[in-house]
PDB file of C-alpha atoms in Angstrom:
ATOM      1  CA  UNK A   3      -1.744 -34.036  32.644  1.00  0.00           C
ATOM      2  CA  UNK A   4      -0.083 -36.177  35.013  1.00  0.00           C
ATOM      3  CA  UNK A   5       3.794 -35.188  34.069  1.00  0.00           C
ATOM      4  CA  UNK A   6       6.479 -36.163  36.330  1.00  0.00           C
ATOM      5  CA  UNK A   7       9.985 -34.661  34.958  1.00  0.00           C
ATOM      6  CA  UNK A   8      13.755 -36.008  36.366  1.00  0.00           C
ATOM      7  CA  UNK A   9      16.637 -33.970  36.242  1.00  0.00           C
ATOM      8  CA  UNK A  10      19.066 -34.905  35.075  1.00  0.00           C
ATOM      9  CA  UNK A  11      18.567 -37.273  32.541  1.00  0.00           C
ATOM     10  CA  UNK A  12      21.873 -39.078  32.746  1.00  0.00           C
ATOM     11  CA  UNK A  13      25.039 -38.369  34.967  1.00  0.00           C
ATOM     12  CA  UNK A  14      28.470 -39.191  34.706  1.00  0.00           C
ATOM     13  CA  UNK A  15      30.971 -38.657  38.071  1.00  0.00           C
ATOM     14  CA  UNK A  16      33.814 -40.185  39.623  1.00  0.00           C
ATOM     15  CA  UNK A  17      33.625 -42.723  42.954  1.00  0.00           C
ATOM     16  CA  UNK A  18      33.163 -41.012  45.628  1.00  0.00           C
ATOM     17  CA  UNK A  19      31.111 -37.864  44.446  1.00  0.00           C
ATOM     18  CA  UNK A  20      28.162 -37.477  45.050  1.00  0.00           C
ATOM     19  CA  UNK A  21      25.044 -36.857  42.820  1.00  0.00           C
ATOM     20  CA  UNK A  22      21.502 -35.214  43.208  1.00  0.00           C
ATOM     21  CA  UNK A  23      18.572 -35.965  41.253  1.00  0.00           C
ATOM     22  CA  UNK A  24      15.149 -34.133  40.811  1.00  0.00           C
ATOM     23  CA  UNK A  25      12.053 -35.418  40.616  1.00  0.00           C
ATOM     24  CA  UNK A  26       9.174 -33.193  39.637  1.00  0.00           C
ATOM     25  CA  UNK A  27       5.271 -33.099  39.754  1.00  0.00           C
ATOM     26  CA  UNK A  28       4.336 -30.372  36.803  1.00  0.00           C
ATOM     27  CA  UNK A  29       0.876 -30.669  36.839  1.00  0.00           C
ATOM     28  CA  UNK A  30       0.095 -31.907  40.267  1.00  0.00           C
ATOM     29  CA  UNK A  31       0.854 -31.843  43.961  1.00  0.00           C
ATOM     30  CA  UNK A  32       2.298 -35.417  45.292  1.00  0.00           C
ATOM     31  CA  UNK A  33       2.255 -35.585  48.683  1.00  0.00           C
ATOM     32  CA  UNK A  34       3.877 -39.180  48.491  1.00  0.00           C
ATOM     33  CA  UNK A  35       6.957 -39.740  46.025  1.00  0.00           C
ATOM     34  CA  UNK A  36       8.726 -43.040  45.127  1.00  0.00           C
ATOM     35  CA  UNK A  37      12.336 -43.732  44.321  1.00  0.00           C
ATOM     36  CA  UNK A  38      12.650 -46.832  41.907  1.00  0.00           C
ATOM     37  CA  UNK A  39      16.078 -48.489  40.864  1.00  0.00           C
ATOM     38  CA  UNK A  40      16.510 -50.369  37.740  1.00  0.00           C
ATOM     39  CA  UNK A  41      19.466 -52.824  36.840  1.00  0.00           C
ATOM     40  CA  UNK A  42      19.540 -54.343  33.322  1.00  0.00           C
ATOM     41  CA  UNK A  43      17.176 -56.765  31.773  1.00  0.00           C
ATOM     42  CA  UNK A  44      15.847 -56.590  35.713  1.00  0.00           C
ATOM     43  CA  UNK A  45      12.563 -55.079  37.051  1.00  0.00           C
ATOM     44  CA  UNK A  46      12.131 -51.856  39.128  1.00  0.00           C
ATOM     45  CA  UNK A  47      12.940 -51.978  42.653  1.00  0.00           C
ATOM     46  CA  UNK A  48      11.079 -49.750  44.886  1.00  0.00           C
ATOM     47  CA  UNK A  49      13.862 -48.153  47.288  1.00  0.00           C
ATOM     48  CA  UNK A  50      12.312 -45.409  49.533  1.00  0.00           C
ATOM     49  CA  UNK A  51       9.029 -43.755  49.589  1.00  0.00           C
ATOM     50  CA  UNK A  52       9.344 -40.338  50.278  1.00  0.00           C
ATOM     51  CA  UNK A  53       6.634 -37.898  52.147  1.00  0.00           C
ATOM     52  CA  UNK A  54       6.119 -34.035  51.828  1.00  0.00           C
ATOM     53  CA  UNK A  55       7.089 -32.369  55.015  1.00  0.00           C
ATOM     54  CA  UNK A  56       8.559 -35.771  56.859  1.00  0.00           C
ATOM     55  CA  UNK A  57      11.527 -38.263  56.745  1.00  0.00           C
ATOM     56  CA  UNK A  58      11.177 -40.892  53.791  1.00  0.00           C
ATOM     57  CA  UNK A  59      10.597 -44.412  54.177  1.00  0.00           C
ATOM     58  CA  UNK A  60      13.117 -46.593  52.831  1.00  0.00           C
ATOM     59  CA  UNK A  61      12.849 -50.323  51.735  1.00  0.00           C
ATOM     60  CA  UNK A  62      14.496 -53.123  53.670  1.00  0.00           C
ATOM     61  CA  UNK A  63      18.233 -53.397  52.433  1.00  0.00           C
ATOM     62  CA  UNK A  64      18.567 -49.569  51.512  1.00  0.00           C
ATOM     63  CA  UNK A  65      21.239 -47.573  53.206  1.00  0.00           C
ATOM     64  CA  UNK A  66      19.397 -44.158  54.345  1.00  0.00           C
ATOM     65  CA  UNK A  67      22.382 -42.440  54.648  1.00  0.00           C
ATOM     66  CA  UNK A  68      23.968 -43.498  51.394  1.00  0.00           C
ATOM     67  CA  UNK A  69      20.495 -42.238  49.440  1.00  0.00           C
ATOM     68  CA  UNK A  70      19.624 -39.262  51.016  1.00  0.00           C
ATOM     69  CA  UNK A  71      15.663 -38.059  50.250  1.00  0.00           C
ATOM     70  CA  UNK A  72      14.438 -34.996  50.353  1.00  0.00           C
ATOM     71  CA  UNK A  73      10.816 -33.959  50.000  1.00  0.00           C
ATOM     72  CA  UNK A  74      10.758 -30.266  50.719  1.00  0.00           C
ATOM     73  CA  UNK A  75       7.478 -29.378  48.437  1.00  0.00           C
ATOM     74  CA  UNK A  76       4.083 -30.943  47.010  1.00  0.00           C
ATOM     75  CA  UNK A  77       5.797 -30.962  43.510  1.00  0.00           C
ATOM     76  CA  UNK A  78       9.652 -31.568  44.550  1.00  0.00           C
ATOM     77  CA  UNK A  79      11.538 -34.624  45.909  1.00  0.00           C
ATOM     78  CA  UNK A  80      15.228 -34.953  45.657  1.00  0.00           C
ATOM     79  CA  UNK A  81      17.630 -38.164  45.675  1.00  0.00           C
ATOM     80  CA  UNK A  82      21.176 -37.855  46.289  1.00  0.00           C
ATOM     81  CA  UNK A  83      23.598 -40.730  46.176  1.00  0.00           C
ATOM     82  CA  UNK A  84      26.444 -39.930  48.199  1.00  0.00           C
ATOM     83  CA  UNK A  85      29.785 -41.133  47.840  1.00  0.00           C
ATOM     84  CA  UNK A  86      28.945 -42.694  44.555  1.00  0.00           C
ATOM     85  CA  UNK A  87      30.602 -46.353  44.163  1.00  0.00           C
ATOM     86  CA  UNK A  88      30.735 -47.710  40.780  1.00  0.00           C
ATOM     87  CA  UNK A  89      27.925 -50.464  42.160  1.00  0.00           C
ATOM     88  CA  UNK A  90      25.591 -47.506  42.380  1.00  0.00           C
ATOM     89  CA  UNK A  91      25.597 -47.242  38.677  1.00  0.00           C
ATOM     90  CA  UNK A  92      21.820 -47.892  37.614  1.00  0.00           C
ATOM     91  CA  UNK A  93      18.906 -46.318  36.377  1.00  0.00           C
ATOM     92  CA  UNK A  94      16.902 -44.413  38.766  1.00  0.00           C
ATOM     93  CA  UNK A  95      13.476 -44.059  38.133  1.00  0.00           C
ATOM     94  CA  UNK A  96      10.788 -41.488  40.239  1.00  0.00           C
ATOM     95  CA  UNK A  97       7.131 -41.824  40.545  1.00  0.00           C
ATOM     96  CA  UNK A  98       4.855 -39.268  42.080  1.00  0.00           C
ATOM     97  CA  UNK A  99       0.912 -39.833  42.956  1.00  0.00           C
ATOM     98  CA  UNK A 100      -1.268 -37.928  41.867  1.00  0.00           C
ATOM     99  CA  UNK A 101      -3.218 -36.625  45.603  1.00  0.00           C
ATOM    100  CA  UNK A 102      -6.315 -35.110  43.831  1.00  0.00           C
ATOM    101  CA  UNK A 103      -6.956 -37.736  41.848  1.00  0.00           C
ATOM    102  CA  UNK A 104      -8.752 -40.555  42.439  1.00  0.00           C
ATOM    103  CA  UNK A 105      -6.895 -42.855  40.490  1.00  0.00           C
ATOM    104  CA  UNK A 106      -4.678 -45.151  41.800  1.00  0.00           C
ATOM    105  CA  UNK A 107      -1.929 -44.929  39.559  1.00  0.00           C
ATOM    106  CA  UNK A 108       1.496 -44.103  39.835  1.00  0.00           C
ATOM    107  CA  UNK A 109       3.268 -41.437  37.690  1.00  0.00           C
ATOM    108  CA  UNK A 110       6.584 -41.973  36.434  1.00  0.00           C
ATOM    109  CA  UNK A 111       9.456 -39.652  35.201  1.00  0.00           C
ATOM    110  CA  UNK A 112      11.640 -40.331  32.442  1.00  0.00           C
ATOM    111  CA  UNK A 113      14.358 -42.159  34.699  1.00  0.00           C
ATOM    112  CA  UNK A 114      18.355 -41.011  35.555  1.00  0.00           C
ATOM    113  CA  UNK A 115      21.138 -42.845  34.031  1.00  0.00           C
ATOM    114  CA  UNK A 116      24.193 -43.000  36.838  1.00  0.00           C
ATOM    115  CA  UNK A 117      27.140 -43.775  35.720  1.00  0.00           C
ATOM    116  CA  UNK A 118      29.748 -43.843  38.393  1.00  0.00           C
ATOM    117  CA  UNK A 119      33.450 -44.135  37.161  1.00  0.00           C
TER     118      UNK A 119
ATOM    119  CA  UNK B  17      11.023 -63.401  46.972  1.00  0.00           C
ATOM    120  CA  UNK B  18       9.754 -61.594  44.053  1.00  0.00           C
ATOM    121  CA  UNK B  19       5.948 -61.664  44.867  1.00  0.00           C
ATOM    122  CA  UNK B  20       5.120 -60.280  40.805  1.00  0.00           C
ATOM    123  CA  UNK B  21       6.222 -62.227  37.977  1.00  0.00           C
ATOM    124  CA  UNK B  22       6.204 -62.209  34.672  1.00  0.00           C
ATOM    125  CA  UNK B  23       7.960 -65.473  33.324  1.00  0.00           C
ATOM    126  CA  UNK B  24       7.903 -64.474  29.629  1.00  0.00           C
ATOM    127  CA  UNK B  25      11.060 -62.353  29.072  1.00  0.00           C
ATOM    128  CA  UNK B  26      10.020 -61.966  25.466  1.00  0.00           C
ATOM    129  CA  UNK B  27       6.707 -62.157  22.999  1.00  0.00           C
ATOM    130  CA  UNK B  28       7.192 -61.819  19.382  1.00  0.00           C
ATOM    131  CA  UNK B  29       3.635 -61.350  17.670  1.00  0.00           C
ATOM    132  CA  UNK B  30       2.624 -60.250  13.743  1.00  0.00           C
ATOM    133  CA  UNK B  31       1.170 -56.867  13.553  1.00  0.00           C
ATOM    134  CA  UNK B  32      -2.850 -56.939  13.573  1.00  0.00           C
ATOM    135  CA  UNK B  33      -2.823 -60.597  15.586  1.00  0.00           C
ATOM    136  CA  UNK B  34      -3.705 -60.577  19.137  1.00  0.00           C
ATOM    137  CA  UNK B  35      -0.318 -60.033  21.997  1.00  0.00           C
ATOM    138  CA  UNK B  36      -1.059 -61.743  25.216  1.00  0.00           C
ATOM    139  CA  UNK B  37       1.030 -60.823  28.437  1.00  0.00           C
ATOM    140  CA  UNK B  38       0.658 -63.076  31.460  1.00  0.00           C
ATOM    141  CA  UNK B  39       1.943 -61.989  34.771  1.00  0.00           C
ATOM    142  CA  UNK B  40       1.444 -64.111  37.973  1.00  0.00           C
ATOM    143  CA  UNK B  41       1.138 -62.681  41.697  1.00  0.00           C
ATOM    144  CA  UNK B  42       0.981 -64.681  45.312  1.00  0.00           C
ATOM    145  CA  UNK B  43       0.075 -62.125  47.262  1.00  0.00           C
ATOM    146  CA  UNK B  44      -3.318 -62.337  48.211  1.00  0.00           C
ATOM    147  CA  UNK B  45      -3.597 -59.063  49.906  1.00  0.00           C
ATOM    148  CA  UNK B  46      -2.959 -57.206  46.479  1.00  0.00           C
ATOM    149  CA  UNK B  47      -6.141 -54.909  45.942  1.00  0.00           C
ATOM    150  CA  UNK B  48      -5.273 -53.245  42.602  1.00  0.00           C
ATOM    151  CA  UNK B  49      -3.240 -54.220  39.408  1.00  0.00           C
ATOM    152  CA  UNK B  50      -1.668 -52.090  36.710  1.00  0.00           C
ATOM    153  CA  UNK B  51       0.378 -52.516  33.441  1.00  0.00           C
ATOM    154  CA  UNK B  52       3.066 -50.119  32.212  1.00  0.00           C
ATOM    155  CA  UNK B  53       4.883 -50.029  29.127  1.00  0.00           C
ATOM    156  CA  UNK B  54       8.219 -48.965  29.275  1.00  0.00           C
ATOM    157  CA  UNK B  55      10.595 -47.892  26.067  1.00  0.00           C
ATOM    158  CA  UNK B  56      14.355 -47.751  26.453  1.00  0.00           C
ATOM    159  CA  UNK B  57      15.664 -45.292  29.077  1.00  0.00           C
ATOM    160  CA  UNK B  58      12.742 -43.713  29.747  1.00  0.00           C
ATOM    161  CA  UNK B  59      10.163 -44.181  33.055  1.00  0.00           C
ATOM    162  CA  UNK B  60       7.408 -46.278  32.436  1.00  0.00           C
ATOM    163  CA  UNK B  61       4.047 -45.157  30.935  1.00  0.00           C
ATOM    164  CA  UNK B  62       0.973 -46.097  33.088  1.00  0.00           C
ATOM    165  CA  UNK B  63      -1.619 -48.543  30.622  1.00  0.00           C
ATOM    166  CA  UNK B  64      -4.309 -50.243  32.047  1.00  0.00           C
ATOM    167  CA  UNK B  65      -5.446 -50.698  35.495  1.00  0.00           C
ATOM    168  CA  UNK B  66      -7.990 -53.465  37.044  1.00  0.00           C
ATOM    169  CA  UNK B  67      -8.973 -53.406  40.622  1.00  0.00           C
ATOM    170  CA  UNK B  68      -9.374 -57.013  42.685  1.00  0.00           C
ATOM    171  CA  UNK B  69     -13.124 -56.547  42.410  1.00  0.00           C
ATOM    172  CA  UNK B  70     -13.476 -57.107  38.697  1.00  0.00           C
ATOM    173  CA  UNK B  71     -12.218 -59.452  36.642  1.00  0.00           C
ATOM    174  CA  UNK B  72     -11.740 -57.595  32.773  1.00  0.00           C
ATOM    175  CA  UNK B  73     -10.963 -54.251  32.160  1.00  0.00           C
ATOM    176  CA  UNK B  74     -10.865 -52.492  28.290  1.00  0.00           C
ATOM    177  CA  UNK B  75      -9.629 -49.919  27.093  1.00  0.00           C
ATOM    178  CA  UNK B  76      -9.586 -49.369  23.396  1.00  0.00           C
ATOM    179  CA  UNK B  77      -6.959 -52.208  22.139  1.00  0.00           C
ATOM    180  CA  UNK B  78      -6.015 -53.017  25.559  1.00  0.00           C
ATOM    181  CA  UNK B  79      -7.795 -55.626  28.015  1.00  0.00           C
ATOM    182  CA  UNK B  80      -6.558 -56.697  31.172  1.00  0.00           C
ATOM    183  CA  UNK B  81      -8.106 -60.027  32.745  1.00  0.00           C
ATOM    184  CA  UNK B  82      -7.678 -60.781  36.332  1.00  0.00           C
ATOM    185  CA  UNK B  83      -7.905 -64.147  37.563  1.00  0.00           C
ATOM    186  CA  UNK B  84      -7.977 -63.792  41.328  1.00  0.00           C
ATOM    187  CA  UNK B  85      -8.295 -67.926  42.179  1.00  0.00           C
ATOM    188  CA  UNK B  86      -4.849 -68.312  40.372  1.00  0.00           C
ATOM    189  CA  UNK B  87      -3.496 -65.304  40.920  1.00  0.00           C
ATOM    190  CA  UNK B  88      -3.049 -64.590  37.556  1.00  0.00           C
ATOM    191  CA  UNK B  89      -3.628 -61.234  35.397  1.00  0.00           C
ATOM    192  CA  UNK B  90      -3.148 -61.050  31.302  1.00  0.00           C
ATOM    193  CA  UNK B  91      -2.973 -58.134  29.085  1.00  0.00           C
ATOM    194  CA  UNK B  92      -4.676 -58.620  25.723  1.00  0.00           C
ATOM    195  CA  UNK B  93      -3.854 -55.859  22.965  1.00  0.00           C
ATOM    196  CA  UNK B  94      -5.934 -56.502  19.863  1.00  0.00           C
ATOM    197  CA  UNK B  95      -4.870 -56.084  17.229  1.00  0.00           C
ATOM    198  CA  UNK B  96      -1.037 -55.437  17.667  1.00  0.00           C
ATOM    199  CA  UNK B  97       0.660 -52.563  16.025  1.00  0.00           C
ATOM    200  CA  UNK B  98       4.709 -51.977  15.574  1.00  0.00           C
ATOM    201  CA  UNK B  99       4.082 -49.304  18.019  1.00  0.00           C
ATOM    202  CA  UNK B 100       2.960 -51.436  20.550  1.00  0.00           C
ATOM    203  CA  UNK B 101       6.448 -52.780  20.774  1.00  0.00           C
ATOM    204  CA  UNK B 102       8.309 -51.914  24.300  1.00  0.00           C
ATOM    205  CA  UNK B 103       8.732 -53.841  27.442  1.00  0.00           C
ATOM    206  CA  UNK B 104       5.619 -54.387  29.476  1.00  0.00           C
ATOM    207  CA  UNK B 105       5.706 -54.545  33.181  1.00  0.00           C
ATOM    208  CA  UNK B 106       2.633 -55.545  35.423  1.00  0.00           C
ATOM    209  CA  UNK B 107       2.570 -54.298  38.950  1.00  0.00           C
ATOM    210  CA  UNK B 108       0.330 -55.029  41.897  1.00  0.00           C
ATOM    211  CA  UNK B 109      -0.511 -52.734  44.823  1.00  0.00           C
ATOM    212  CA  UNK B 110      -0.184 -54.175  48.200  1.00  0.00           C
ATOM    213  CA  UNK B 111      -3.087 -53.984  50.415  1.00  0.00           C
ATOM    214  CA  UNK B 112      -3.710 -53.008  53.957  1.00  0.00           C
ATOM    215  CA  UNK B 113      -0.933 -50.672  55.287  1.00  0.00           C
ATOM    216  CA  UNK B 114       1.402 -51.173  52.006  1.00  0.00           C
ATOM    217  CA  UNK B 115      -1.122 -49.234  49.969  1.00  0.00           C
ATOM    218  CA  UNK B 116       1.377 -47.540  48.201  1.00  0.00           C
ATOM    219  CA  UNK B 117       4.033 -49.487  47.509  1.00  0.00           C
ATOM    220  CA  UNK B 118       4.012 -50.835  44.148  1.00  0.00           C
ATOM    221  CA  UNK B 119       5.562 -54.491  43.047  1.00  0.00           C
ATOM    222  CA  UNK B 120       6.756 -54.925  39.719  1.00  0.00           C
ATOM    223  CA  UNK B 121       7.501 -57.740  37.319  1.00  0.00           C
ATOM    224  CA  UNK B 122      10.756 -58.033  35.404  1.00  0.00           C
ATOM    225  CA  UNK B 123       8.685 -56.754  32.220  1.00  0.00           C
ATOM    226  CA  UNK B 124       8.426 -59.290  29.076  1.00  0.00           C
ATOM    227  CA  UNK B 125       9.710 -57.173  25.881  1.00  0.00           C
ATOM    228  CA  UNK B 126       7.138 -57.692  23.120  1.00  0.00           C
ATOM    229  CA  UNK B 127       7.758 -57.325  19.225  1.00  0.00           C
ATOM    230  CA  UNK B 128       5.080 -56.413  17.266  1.00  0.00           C
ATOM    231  CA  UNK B 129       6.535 -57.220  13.602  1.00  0.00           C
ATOM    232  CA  UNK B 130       5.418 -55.588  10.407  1.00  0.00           C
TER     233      UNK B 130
END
């Protein structure tokens, strides 16, 4: 149990696209969603944490309007970069929580590769 | 002001001898304590957890310690197996209102040779 999927797995666009990525619960309902961004050799950065049913809360430094969060379902958040920059090329990681459990742990998906041209 | 850190960016260890992480924290307010293991491109795979009130947590190979006068937490995998080889990333939970925010380490990549 406990699977958190990302779609899509890697992305390739030109600068000033922009680029949605999912980030599913299979298993479980998350009420509460994170949005982690990873540069190389470098550890993960929390960037917004994003609430069913409300606006997300982003992290001190992180543009709201440049990564837009959605988090329209228990099992469904969305992050879309907009206007892509080559700068935002990174790995974007999700994590959901798990609200039935007790644990305290955080779920992760398998990450998004951006690569912005 | 990274308030996790791991200052090991790499551990090389023989298979079947003991792998020791160390990760060091200064916030006090952190309540709970986790280790992930991460292989290339994909998310990070929850390991072991250890909440502020205890002090050792195992788990089959996997022991975390949690030394809350020096803010300092270790994982111990005995004995070490190729597999075990990834990057490892500790992570504390803040306390209070910043229950769920997570901080990470930069992750120390261990090598578990044949």
């Amino acid at each position: 149990g406990a699977v958190v999927s990302q779609h899509p797995s890697w992305v390739i666009c030109k600068s000033g696209t922009s680029v949605k990525i999912e980030c599913r619960s299979l298993d479980f309902q998350a009420t509460t969603m994170f949005w982690y961004r990873q540069f190389p050799k470098q550890s993960l950065m929390l960037m917004a944490t994003s609430n069913e049913g409300s606006k997300a809360t982003y992290e001190q430094g992180v543009e709201k309007d440049k990564f837009l969060i959605n988090h329209a379902s228990l099992t469904l958040s969305t992050l879309t970069v907009t206007s892509a920059h080559p700068e935002d090329s990174s790995f974007y990681i999700c994590s959901a929580r798990d609200t039935q459990r007790l644990a305290e742990t955080q779920y992760f998906g398998p990450g998004t590769r951006l690569l912005v041209l | 002001d990274q308030q996790v850190k791991q200052n090991s960016p790499s551990l090389s260890v023989q298979e079947g001898r003991i792998s020791i992480l160390n990760c060091d924290y200064t916030n006090s307010m952190f309540d709970y304590f986790l280790w992930y293991k991460k292989y290339p491109a994909e998310g990070p795979t929850f390991l072991i957890s250890i909440s502020s009130i205890k002090d050792k947590n195992e788990d089959g190979r996997f022991t975390v310690f949690l030394n809350k006068s020096a803010k300092h937490l270790s994982l111990h995998i005995v004995p070490s197996q190729p597999g075990d080889s990834a990057v490892y990333f500790c992570a504390a939970r803040g306390g209070g209102y910043n229950f769920n925010k997570f901080y990470f380490g930069s992750g120390t990549k261990l090598n578990v040779k044949p």
